[in-house]
Short mmCIF file of C-alpha atoms in Angstrom, two decimals:
data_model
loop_
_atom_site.label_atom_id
_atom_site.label_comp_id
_atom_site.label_asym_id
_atom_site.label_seq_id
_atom_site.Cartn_x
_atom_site.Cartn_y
_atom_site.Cartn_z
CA UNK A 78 17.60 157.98 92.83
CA UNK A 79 20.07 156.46 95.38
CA UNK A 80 23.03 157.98 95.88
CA UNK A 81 26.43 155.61 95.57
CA UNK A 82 29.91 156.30 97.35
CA UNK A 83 32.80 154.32 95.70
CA UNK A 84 36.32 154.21 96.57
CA UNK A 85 38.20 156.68 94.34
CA UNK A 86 40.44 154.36 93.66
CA UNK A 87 42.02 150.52 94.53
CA UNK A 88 44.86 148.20 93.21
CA UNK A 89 44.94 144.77 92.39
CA UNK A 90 47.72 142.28 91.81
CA UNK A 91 47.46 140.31 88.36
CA UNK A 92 45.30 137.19 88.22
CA UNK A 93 44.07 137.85 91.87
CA UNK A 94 40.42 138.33 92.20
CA UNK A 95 39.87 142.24 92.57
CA UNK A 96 36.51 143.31 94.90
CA UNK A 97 35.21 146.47 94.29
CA UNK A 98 32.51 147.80 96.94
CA UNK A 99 29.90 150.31 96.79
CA UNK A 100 27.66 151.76 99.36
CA UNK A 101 24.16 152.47 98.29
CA UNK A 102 22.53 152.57 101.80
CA UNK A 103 19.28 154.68 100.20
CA UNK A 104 18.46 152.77 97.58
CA UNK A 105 14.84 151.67 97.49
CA UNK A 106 12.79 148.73 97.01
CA UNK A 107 12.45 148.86 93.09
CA UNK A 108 16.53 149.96 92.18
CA UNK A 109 18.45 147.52 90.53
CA UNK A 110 22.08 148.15 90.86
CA UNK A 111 24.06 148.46 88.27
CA UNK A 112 28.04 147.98 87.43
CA UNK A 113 29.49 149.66 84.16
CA UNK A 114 33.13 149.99 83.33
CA UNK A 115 34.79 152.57 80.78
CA UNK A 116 38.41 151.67 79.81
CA UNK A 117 40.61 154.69 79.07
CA UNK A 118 38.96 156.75 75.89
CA UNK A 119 36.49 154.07 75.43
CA UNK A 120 32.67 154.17 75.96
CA UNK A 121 31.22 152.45 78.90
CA UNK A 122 30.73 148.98 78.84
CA UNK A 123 27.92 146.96 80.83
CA UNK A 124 29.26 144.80 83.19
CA UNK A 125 25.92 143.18 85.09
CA UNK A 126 23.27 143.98 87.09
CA UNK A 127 20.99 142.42 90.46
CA UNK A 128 18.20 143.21 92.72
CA UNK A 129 18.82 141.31 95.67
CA UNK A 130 20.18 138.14 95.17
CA UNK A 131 23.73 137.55 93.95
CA UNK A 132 24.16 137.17 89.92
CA UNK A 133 27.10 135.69 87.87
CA UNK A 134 27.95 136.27 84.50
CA UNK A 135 30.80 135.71 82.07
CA UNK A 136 32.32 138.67 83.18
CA UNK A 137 31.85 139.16 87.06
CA UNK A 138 30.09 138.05 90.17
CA UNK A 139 27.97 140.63 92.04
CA UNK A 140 27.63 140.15 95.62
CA UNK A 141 24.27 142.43 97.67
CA UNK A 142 24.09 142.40 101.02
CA UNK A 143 20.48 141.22 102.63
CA UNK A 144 19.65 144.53 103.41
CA UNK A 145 20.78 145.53 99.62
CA UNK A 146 22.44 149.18 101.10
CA UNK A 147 25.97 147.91 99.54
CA UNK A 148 27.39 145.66 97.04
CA UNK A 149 30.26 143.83 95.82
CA UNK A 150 31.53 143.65 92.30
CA UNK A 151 34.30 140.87 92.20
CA UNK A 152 35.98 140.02 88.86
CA UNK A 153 37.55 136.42 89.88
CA UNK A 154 40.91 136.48 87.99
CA UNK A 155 41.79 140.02 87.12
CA UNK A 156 43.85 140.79 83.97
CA UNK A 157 45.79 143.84 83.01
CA UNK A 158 42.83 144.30 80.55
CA UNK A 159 40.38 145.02 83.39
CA UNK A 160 42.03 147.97 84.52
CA UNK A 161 39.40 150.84 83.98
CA UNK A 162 37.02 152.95 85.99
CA UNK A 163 34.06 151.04 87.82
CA UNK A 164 30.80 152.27 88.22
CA UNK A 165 28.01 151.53 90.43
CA UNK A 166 24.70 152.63 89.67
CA UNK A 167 21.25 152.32 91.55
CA UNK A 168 18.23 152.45 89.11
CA UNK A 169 14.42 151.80 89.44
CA UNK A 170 14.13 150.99 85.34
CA UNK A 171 11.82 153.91 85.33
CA UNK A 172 12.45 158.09 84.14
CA UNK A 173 13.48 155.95 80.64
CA UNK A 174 16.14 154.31 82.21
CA UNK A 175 18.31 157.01 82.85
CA UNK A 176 21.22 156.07 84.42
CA UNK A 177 22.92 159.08 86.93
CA UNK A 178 26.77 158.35 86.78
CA UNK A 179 29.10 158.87 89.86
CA UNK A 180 32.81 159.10 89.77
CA UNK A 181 33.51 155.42 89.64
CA UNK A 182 36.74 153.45 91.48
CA UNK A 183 40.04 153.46 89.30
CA UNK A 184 40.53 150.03 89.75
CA UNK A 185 44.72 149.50 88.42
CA UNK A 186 45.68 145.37 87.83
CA UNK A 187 49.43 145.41 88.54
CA UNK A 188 51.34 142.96 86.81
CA UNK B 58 29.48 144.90 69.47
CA UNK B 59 25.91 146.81 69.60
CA UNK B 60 26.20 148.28 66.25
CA UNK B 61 26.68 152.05 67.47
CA UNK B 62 28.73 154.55 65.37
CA UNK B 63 29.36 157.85 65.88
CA UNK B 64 30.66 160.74 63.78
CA UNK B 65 32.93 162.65 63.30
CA UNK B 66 35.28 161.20 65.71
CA UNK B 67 37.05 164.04 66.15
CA UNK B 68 36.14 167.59 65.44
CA UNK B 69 38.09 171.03 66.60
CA UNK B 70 35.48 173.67 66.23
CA UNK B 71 35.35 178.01 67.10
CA UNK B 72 33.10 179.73 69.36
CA UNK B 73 29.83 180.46 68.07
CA UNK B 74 29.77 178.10 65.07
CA UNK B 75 26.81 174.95 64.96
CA UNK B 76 28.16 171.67 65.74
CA UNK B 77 25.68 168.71 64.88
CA UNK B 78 26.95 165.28 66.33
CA UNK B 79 25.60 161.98 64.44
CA UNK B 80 25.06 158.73 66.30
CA UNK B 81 23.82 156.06 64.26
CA UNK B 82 22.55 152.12 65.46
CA UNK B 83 21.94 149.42 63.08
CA UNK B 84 19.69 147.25 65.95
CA UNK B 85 16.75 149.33 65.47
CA UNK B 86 16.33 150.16 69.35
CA UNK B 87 13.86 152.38 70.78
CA UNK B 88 16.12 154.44 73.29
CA UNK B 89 18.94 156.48 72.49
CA UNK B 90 20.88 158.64 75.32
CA UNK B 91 23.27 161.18 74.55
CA UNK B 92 25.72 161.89 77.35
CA UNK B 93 28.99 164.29 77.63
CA UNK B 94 31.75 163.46 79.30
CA UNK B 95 34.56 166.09 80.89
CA UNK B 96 37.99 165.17 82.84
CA UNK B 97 37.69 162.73 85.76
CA UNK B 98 34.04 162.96 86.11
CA UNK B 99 31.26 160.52 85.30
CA UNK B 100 29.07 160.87 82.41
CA UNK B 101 26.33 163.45 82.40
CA UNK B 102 22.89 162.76 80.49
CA UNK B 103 21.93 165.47 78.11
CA UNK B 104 19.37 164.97 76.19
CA UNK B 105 17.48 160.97 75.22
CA UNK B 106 15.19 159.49 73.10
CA UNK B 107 12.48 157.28 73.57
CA UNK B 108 11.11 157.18 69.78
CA UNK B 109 11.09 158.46 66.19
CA UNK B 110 10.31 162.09 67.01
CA UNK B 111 10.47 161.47 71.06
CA UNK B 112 13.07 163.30 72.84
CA UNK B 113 13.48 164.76 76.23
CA UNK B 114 15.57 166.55 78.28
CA UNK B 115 18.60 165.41 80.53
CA UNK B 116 20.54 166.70 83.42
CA UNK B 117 23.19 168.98 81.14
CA UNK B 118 20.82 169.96 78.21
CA UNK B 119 20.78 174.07 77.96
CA UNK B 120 23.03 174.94 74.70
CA UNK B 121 22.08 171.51 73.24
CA UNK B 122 19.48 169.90 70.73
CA UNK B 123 18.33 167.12 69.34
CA UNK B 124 16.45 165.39 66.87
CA UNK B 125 15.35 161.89 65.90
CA UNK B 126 13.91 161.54 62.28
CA UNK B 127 14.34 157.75 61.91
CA UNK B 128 15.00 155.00 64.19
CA UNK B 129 18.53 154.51 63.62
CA UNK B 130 19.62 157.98 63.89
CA UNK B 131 19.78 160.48 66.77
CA UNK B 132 21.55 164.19 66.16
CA UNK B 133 22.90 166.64 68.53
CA UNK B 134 22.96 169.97 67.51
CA UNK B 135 25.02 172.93 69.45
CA UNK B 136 23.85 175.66 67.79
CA UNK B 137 26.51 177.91 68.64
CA UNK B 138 29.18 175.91 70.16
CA UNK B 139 30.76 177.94 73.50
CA UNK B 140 34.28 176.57 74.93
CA UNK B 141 32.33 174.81 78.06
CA UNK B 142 31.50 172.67 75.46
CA UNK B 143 34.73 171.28 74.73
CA UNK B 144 34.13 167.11 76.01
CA UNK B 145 33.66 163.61 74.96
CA UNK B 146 30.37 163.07 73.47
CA UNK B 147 29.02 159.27 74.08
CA UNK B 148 26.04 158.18 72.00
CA UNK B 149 24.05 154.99 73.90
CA UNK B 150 20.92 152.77 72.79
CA UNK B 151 19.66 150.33 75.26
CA UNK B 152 19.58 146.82 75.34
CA UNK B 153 17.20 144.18 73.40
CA UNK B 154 13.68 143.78 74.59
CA UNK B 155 13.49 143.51 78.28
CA UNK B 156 16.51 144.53 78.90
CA UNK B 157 17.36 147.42 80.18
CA UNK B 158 21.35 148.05 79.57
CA UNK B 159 22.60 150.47 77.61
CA UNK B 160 25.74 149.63 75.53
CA UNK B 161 28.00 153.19 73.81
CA UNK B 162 29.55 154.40 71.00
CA UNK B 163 33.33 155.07 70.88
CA UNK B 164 32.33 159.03 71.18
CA UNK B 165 33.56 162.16 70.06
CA UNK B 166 36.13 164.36 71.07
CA UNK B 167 35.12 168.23 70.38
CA UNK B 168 36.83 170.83 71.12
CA UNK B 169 35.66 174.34 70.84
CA UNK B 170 38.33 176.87 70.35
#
């Protein structure tokens, strides 16, 4: 499995959009990369997932570079609700999914 | 909301005394994960399942077992609970049919005493 370096942690004004990198420069071929978030005392929550072109969802846009070794979670229009730890996870779909978690980025929204 | 619950929510247990953890899904998934949790670190697989009766073993999974008797329910047992223990227990299932995400419970705090 690729290892993932996030910073520990970042700041973001209120209703700006907040980017969130991660470096995941040996991730292979078959590794999708994953975001998760876990809001204080709460269980993880799914955020979205690409392989190598950029995906959208409701929630987020993820951004992979051409030669997919980093990535950039951007949530558009952050609220005070976002704030939460951010996780970025490489993983090939196989072992039965299991997902190896990293420290995350303590991403704060400031009001 | 995936339809995950766990129990007890909370339990304060003493050394040496079994502990069994109950995570229960009402979307009748194949794969359940069961994952621990300590102070500013990430979460840390400990044991999964991949079907009635289908476990394995995770990263963190000596002083732990588990057992999976029907679909919707997946047990961790500490059979004699030790104070390294004390940490957030998250139950996960993963996502619908071709996909691949897992969504948690709200865990369980335990503390061993």
């Amino acid at each position: 499995d690729a290892k993932t370096t996030q910073p520990p942690s970042m700041d973001c004004a209120e209703g700006r959009a907040a980017n969130l990198p991660c470096n995941h420069s040996t991730i292979s071929g078959n590794e999708y990369v994953y975001w998760y978030r876990q809001i204080h005392s709460q269980g993880p929550q799914y955020i979205i997932h690409g392989l190598k072109n950029n995906e959208t969802n409701e929630m987020a846009s993820l951004i992979i570079t051409e030669d997919r070794k980093s990535s950039t979670l951007i949530l558009p229009h952050a609220t005070l609700r976002d704030t939460a730890v951010y996780y970025c996870i490489p993983n090939s779909r196989g072992s039965n999914y299991q997902l190896i978690w990293g420290a995350g980025t303590k991403l704060i929204i400031k009001p | 909301d995936a339809g995950i619950t766990q129990s007890p929510r909370h339990k304060v247990t003493e050394t040496g005394t079994p502990v069994t953890l109950r995570c229960h899904q009402t979307e009748n998934h194949r794969y359940m994960y069961w994952y621990r949790q300590d102070p500013g670190h990430g979460l840390r697989l400990i044991h999964y399942s991949y079907g009635v009766k289908d476990t394995d073993k995770g990263e963190v999974s000596d002083g732990y077992s588990v057992s999976r008797s029907k679909t919707e329910d997946f047990l961790l047992t500490l059979e004699s609970a030790t104070s390294s223990q004390t940490s957030v227990y998250f139950c996960a299932i993963m996502g619908l049919a071709g996909a691949d995400t897992q969504y948690f419970g709200p865990g369980t705090r335990l503390t061993v005493l």
